[in-house]
Tab-separated table of C-alpha atoms and ligand atoms in Angstrom:
chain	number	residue	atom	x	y	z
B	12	UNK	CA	-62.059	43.303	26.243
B	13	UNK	CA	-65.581	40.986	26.383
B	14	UNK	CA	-67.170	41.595	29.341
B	15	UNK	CA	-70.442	39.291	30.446
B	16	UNK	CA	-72.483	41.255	32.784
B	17	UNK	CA	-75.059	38.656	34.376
B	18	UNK	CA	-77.699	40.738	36.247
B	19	UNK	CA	-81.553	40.702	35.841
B	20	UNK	CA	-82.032	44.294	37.572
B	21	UNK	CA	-82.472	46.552	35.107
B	22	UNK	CA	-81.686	49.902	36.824
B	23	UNK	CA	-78.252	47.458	38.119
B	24	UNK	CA	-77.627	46.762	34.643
B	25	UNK	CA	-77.989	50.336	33.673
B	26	UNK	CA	-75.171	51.183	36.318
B	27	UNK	CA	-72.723	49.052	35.382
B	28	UNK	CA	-72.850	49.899	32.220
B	29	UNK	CA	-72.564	53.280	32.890
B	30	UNK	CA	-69.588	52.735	35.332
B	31	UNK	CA	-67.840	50.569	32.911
B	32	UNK	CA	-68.021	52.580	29.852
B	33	UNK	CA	-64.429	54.643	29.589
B	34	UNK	CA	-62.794	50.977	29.567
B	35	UNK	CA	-64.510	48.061	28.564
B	36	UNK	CA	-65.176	47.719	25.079
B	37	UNK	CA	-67.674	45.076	24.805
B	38	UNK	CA	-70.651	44.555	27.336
B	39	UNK	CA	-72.916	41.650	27.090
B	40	UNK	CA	-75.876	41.758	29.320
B	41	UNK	CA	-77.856	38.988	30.265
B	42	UNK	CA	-80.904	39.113	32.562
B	43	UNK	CA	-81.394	34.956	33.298
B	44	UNK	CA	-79.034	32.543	34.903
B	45	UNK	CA	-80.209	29.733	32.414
B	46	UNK	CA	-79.303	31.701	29.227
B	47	UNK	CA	-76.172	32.546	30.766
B	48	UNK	CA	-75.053	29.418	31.564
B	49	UNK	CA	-74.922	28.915	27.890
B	50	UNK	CA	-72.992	32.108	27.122
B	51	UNK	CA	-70.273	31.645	29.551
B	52	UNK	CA	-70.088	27.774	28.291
B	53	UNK	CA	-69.399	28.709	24.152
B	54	UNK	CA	-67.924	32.471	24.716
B	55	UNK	CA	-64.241	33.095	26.007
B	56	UNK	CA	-65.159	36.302	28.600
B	57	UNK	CA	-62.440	38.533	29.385
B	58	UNK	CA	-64.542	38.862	32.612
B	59	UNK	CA	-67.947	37.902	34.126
B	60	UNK	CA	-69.975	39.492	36.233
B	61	UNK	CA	-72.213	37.847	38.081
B	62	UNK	CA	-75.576	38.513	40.457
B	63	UNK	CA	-76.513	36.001	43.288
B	64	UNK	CA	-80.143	36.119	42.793
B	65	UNK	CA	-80.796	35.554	39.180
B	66	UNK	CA	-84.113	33.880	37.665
B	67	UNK	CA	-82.971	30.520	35.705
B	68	UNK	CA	-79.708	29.781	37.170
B	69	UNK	CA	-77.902	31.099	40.246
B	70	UNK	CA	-75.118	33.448	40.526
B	71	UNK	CA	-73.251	29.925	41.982
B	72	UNK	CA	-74.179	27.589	39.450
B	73	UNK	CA	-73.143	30.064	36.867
B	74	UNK	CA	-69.229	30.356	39.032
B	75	UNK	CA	-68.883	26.600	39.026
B	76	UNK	CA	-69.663	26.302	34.919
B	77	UNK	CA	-67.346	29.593	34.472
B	78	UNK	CA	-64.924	27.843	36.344
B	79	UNK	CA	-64.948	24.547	34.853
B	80	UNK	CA	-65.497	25.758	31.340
B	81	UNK	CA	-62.498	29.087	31.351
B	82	UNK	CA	-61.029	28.622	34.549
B	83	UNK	CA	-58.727	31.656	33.343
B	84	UNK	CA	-61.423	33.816	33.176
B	85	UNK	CA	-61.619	35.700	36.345
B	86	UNK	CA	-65.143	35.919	37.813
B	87	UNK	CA	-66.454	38.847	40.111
B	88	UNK	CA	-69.344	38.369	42.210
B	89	UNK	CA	-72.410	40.958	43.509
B	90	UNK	CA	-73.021	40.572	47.029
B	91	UNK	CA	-74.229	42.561	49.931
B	92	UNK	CA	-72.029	43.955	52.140
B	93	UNK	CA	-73.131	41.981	54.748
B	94	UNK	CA	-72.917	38.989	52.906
B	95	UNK	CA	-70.585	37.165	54.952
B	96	UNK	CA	-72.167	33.521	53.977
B	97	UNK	CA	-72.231	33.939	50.396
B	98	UNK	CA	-68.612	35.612	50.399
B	99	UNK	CA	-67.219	32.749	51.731
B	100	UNK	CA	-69.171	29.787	49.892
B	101	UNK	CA	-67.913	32.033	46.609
B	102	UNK	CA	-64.493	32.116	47.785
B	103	UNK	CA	-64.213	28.187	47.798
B	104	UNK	CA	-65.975	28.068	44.575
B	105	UNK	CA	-62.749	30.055	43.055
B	106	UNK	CA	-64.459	33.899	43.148
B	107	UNK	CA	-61.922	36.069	41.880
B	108	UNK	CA	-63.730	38.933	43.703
B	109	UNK	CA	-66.768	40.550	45.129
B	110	UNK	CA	-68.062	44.233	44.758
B	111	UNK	CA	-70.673	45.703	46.962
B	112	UNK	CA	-74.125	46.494	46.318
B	113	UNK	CA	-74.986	49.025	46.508
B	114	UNK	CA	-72.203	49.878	43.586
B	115	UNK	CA	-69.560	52.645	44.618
B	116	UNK	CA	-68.127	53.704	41.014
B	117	UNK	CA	-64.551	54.393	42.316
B	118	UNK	CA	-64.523	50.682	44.178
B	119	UNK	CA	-66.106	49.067	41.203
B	120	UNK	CA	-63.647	50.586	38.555
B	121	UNK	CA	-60.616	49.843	40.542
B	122	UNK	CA	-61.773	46.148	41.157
B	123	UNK	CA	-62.594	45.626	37.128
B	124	UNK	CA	-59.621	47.094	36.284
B	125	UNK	CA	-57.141	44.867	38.309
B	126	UNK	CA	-58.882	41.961	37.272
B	127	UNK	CA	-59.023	42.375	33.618
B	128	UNK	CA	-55.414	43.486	34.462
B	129	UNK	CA	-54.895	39.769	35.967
B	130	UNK	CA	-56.852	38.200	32.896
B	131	UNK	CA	-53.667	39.977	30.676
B	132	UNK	CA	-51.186	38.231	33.200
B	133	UNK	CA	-52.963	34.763	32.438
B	134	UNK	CA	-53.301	35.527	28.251
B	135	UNK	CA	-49.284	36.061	28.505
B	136	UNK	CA	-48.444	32.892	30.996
B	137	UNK	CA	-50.666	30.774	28.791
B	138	UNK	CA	-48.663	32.183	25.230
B	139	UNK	CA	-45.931	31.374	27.620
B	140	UNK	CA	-46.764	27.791	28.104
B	141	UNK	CA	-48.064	27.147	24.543
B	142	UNK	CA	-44.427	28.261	23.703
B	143	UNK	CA	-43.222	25.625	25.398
B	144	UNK	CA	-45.392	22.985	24.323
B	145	UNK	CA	-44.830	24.029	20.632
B	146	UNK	CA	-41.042	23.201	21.867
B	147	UNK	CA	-42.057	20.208	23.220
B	148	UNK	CA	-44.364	18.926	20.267
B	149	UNK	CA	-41.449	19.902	17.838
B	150	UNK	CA	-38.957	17.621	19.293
B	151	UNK	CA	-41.208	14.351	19.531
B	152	UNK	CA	-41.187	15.591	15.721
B	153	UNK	CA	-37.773	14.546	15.507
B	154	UNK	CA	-38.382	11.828	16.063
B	155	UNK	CA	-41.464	10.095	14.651
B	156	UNK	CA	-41.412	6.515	17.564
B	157	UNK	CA	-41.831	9.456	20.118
B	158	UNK	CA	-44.435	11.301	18.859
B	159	UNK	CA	-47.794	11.245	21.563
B	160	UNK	CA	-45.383	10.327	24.202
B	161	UNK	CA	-45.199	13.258	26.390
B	162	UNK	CA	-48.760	13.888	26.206
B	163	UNK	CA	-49.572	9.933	27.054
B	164	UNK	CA	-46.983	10.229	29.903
B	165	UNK	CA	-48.697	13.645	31.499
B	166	UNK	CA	-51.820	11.564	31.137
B	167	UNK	CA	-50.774	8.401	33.151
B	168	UNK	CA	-49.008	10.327	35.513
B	169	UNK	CA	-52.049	12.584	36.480
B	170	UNK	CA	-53.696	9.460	37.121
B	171	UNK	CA	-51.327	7.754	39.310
B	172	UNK	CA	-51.277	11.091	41.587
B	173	UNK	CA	-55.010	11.565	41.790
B	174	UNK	CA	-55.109	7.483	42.570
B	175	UNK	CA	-52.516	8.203	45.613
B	176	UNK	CA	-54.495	10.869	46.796
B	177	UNK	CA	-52.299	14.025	45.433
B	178	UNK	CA	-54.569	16.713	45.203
B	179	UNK	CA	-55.683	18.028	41.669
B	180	UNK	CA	-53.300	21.047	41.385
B	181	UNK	CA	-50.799	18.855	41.835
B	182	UNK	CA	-51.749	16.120	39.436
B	183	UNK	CA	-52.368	19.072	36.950
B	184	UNK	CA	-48.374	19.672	37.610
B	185	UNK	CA	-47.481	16.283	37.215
B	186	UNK	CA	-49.319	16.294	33.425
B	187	UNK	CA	-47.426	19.270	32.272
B	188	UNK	CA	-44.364	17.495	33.957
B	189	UNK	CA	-44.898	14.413	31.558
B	190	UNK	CA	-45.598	16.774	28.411
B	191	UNK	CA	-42.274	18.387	29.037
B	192	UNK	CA	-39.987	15.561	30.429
B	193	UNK	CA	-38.411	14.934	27.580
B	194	UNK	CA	-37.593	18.101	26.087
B	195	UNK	CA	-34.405	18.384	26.455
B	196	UNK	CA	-33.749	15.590	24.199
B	197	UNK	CA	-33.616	18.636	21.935
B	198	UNK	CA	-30.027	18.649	22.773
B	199	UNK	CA	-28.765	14.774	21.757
B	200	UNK	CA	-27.812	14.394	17.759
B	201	UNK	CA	-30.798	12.915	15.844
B	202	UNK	CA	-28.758	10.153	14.700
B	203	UNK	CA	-28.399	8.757	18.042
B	204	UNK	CA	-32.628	8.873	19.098
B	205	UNK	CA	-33.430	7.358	15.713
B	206	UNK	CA	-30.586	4.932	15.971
B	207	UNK	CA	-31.904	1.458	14.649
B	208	UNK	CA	-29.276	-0.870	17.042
B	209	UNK	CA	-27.790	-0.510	20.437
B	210	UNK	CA	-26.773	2.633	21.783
B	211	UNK	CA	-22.604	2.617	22.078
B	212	UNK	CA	-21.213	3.291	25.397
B	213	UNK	CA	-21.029	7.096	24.285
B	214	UNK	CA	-23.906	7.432	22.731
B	215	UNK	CA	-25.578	6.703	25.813
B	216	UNK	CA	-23.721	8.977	27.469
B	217	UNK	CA	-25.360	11.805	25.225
B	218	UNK	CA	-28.664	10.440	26.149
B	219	UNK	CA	-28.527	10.759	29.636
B	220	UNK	CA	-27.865	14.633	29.307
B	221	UNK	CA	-31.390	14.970	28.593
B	222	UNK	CA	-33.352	15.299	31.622
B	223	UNK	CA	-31.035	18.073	33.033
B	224	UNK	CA	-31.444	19.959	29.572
B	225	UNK	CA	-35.551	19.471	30.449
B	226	UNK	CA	-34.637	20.966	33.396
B	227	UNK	CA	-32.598	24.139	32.270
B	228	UNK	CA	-35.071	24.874	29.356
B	229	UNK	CA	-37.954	24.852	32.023
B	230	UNK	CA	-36.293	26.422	35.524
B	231	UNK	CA	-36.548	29.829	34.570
B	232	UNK	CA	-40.003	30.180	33.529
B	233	UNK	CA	-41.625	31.308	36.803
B	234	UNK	CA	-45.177	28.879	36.112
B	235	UNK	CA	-43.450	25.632	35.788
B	236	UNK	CA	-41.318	25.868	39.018
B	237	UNK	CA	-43.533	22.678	40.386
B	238	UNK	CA	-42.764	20.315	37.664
B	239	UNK	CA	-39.029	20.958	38.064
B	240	UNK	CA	-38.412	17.644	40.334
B	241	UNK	CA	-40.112	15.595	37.963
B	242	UNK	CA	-38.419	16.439	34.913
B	243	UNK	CA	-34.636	16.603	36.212
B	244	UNK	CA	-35.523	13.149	38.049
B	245	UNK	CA	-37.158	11.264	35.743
B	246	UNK	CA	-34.818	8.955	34.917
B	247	UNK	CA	-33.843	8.014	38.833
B	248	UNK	CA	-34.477	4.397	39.719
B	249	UNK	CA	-35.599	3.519	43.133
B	250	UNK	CA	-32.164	1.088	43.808
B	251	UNK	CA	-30.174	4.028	42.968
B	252	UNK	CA	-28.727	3.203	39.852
B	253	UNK	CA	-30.296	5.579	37.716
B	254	UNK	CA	-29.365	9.374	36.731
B	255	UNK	CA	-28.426	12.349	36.696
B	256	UNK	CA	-27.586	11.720	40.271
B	257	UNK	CA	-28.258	8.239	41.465
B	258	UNK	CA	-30.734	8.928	44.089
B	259	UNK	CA	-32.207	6.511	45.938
B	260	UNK	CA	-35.741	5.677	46.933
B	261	UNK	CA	-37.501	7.955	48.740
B	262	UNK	CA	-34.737	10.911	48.126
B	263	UNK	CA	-36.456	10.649	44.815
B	264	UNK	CA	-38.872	13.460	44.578
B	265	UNK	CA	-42.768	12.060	44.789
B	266	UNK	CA	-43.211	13.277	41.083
B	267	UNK	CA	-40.181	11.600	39.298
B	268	UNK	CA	-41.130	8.393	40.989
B	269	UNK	CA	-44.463	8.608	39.537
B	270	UNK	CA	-43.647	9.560	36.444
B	271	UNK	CA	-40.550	7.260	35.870
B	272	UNK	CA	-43.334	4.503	36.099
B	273	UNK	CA	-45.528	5.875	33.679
B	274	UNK	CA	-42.284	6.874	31.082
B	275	UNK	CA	-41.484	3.602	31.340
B	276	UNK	CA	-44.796	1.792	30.561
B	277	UNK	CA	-44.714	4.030	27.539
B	278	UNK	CA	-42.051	3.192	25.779
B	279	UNK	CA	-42.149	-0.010	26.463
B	280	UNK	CA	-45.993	0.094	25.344
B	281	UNK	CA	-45.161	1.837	21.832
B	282	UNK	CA	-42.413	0.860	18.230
B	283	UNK	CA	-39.087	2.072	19.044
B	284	UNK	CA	-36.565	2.597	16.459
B	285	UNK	CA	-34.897	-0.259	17.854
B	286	UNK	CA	-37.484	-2.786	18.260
B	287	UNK	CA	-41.152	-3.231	18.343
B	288	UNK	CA	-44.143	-2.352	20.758
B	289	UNK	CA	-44.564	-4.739	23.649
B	290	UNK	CA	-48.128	-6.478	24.198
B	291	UNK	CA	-49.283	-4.694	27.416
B	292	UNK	CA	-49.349	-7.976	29.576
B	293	UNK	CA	-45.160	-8.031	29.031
B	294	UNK	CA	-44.927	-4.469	29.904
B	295	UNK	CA	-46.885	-4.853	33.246
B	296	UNK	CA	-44.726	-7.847	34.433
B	297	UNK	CA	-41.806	-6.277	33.665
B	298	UNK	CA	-43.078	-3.399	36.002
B	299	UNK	CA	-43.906	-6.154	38.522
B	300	UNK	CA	-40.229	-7.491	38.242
B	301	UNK	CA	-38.806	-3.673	38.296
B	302	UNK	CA	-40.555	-3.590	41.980
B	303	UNK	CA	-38.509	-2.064	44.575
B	304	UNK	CA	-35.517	-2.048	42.022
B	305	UNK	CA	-36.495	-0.057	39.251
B	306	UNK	CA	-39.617	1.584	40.699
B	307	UNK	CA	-41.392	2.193	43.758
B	308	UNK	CA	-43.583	-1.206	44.672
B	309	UNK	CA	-46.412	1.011	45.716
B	310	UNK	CA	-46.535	3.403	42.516
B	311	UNK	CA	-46.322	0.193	40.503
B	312	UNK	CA	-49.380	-1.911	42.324
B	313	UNK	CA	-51.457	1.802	41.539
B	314	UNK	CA	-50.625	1.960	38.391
B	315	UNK	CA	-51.196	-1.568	37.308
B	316	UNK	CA	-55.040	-1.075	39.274
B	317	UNK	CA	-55.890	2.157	36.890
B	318	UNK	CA	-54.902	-0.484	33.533
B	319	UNK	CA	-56.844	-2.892	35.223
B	320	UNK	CA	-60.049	-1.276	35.941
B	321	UNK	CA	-59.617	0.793	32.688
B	322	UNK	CA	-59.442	-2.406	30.692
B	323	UNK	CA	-62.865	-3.665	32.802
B	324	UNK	CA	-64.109	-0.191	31.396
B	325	UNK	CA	-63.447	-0.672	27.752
B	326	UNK	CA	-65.010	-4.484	28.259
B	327	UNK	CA	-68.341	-2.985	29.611
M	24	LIG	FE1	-36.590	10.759	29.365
């Protein structure tokens, strides 16, 4: 375990280390917020520790880089124990936890130890998830007019939540919902996602399995419960005529709507083994035909204003 212990006392810093030594292996000290800031920034920590007061950089600038930087690292602050301010402007920040000054060995052991104990729960749920996206990567292999899809998809999507005002654990959902959306097309023959003509009446019938595979490969991994509706709906059409179920407008969940639109503008945005990319001009009308058949109006008008202002971007 790499442990960053950012504390400029050095009879504090002799303490810790002290406390710590039966189980961390590796204990970085660093006496000044502003060298810190550049430690936590280029090192993966197993755990940082952090003082308020620090010369440099404070103990709070140093929790919002850690934060930004590793979010999975979990972060344990130094406060008094009357602290009540700081406590709380830390929590908000994302503080995994505080100890007390003055230390208390038996309290500052058993808080280290559950949280590098927490930092092995996140290692395994993010092997867990890299699984999955290894899945997910290998089938766009399958098929080479997919490949970049999911990850474009999870991209859009994100955007169109944030632009409706989802908040950013959600849109963070709705990206790994658009890198995993299609994954069940692990299940339909390669012959028929390759296939250079029109789909037979059967062959489409394959097709459509897809999004409930999605579904059954993700349901029972315990992190990706949220993206659920997404992937099993993507493929829903606001008029109803869509599947696996035919729902209809807003019995659509919030998710699938969004991301149906941004599937959509994909593939219709990118070669096909059936036909060629579309310019982007064709692919937005079509969207503003699908209005209130295909999609929902409002997701479409959002969407279009993030190409829009992203092509006024790239022209600046
Ligand atoms: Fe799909």
């Amino acid at each position: 375990m790499k442990v960053l212990l950012v504390e400029d006392d050095p009879s504090a810093q002799e303490i810790v280390r002290d406390i710590l030594k039966d189980i961390v292996i590796d204990i970085e000290i660093c006496g000044r917020g502003d060298e810190a800031e550049a430690l936590i920034r280029n090192v993966e920590w197993d755990l940082v520790m952090l003082d308020i007061m620090l010369p440099g950089k404070d103990g709070f600038q140093l929790l919002k880089v850690a934060k930004e930087v590793h979010k999975f690292t979990p972060v344990v602050m130094f406060t008094a124990i009357k602290d009540r301010e700081n406590r709380i402007k830390a929590y908000e920040m994302g503080v995994d936890d505080f100890v007390t000054k003055p230390f208390d060995r038996w309290e500052f052991l058993a808080r280290v130890r559950s949280l590098l104990n927490l930092r092995g729960s996140y290692q395994r749920l993010e092997e867990t998830r890299n699984v999955v996206i290894t899945l997910a990567h290998a089938v766009e292999a399958k098929d080479p007019y997919t490949r970049g899809h999911s990850d474009r998809v999870g991209e859009y999507s994100r955007k169109i939540s944030l632009a409706l005002g989802f908040s950013q654990e959600k849109a963070e959902d709705l990206y790994w919902a658009g890198l995993l959306h299609d994954i069940g097309k692990i299940a339909v023959p390669l012959d028929i996602l390759t296939k250079p003509d029109c789909l037979t009446y059967d062959e489409y019938e394959k097709v459509k399995i897809h999004p409930e595979y999605s579904y059954k490969i993700c349901q029972d991994l315990r992190t990706l419960q949220k993206v659920l509706p997404a992937i099993k709906y993507h493929h829903e059409r606001w008029d109803g005529k869509g599947y696996p179920e035919g729902l209809k407008g807003k019995d659509i969940p919030a998710e699938a709507r969004i991301m149906s639109v941004a599937d959509a503008y994909d593939a219709m945005t990118s070669d096909r083994a059936y036909r060629k990319a579309m310019s982007k001009e064709k692919a937005v009308l079509i969207l503003k035909e699908g209005k209130d058949k295909q999609w929902q109006a409002s997701i479409v008008d959002t969407f279009i204003d993030i190409l829009e202002t992203e092509d006024e971007e790239e022209k600046n």
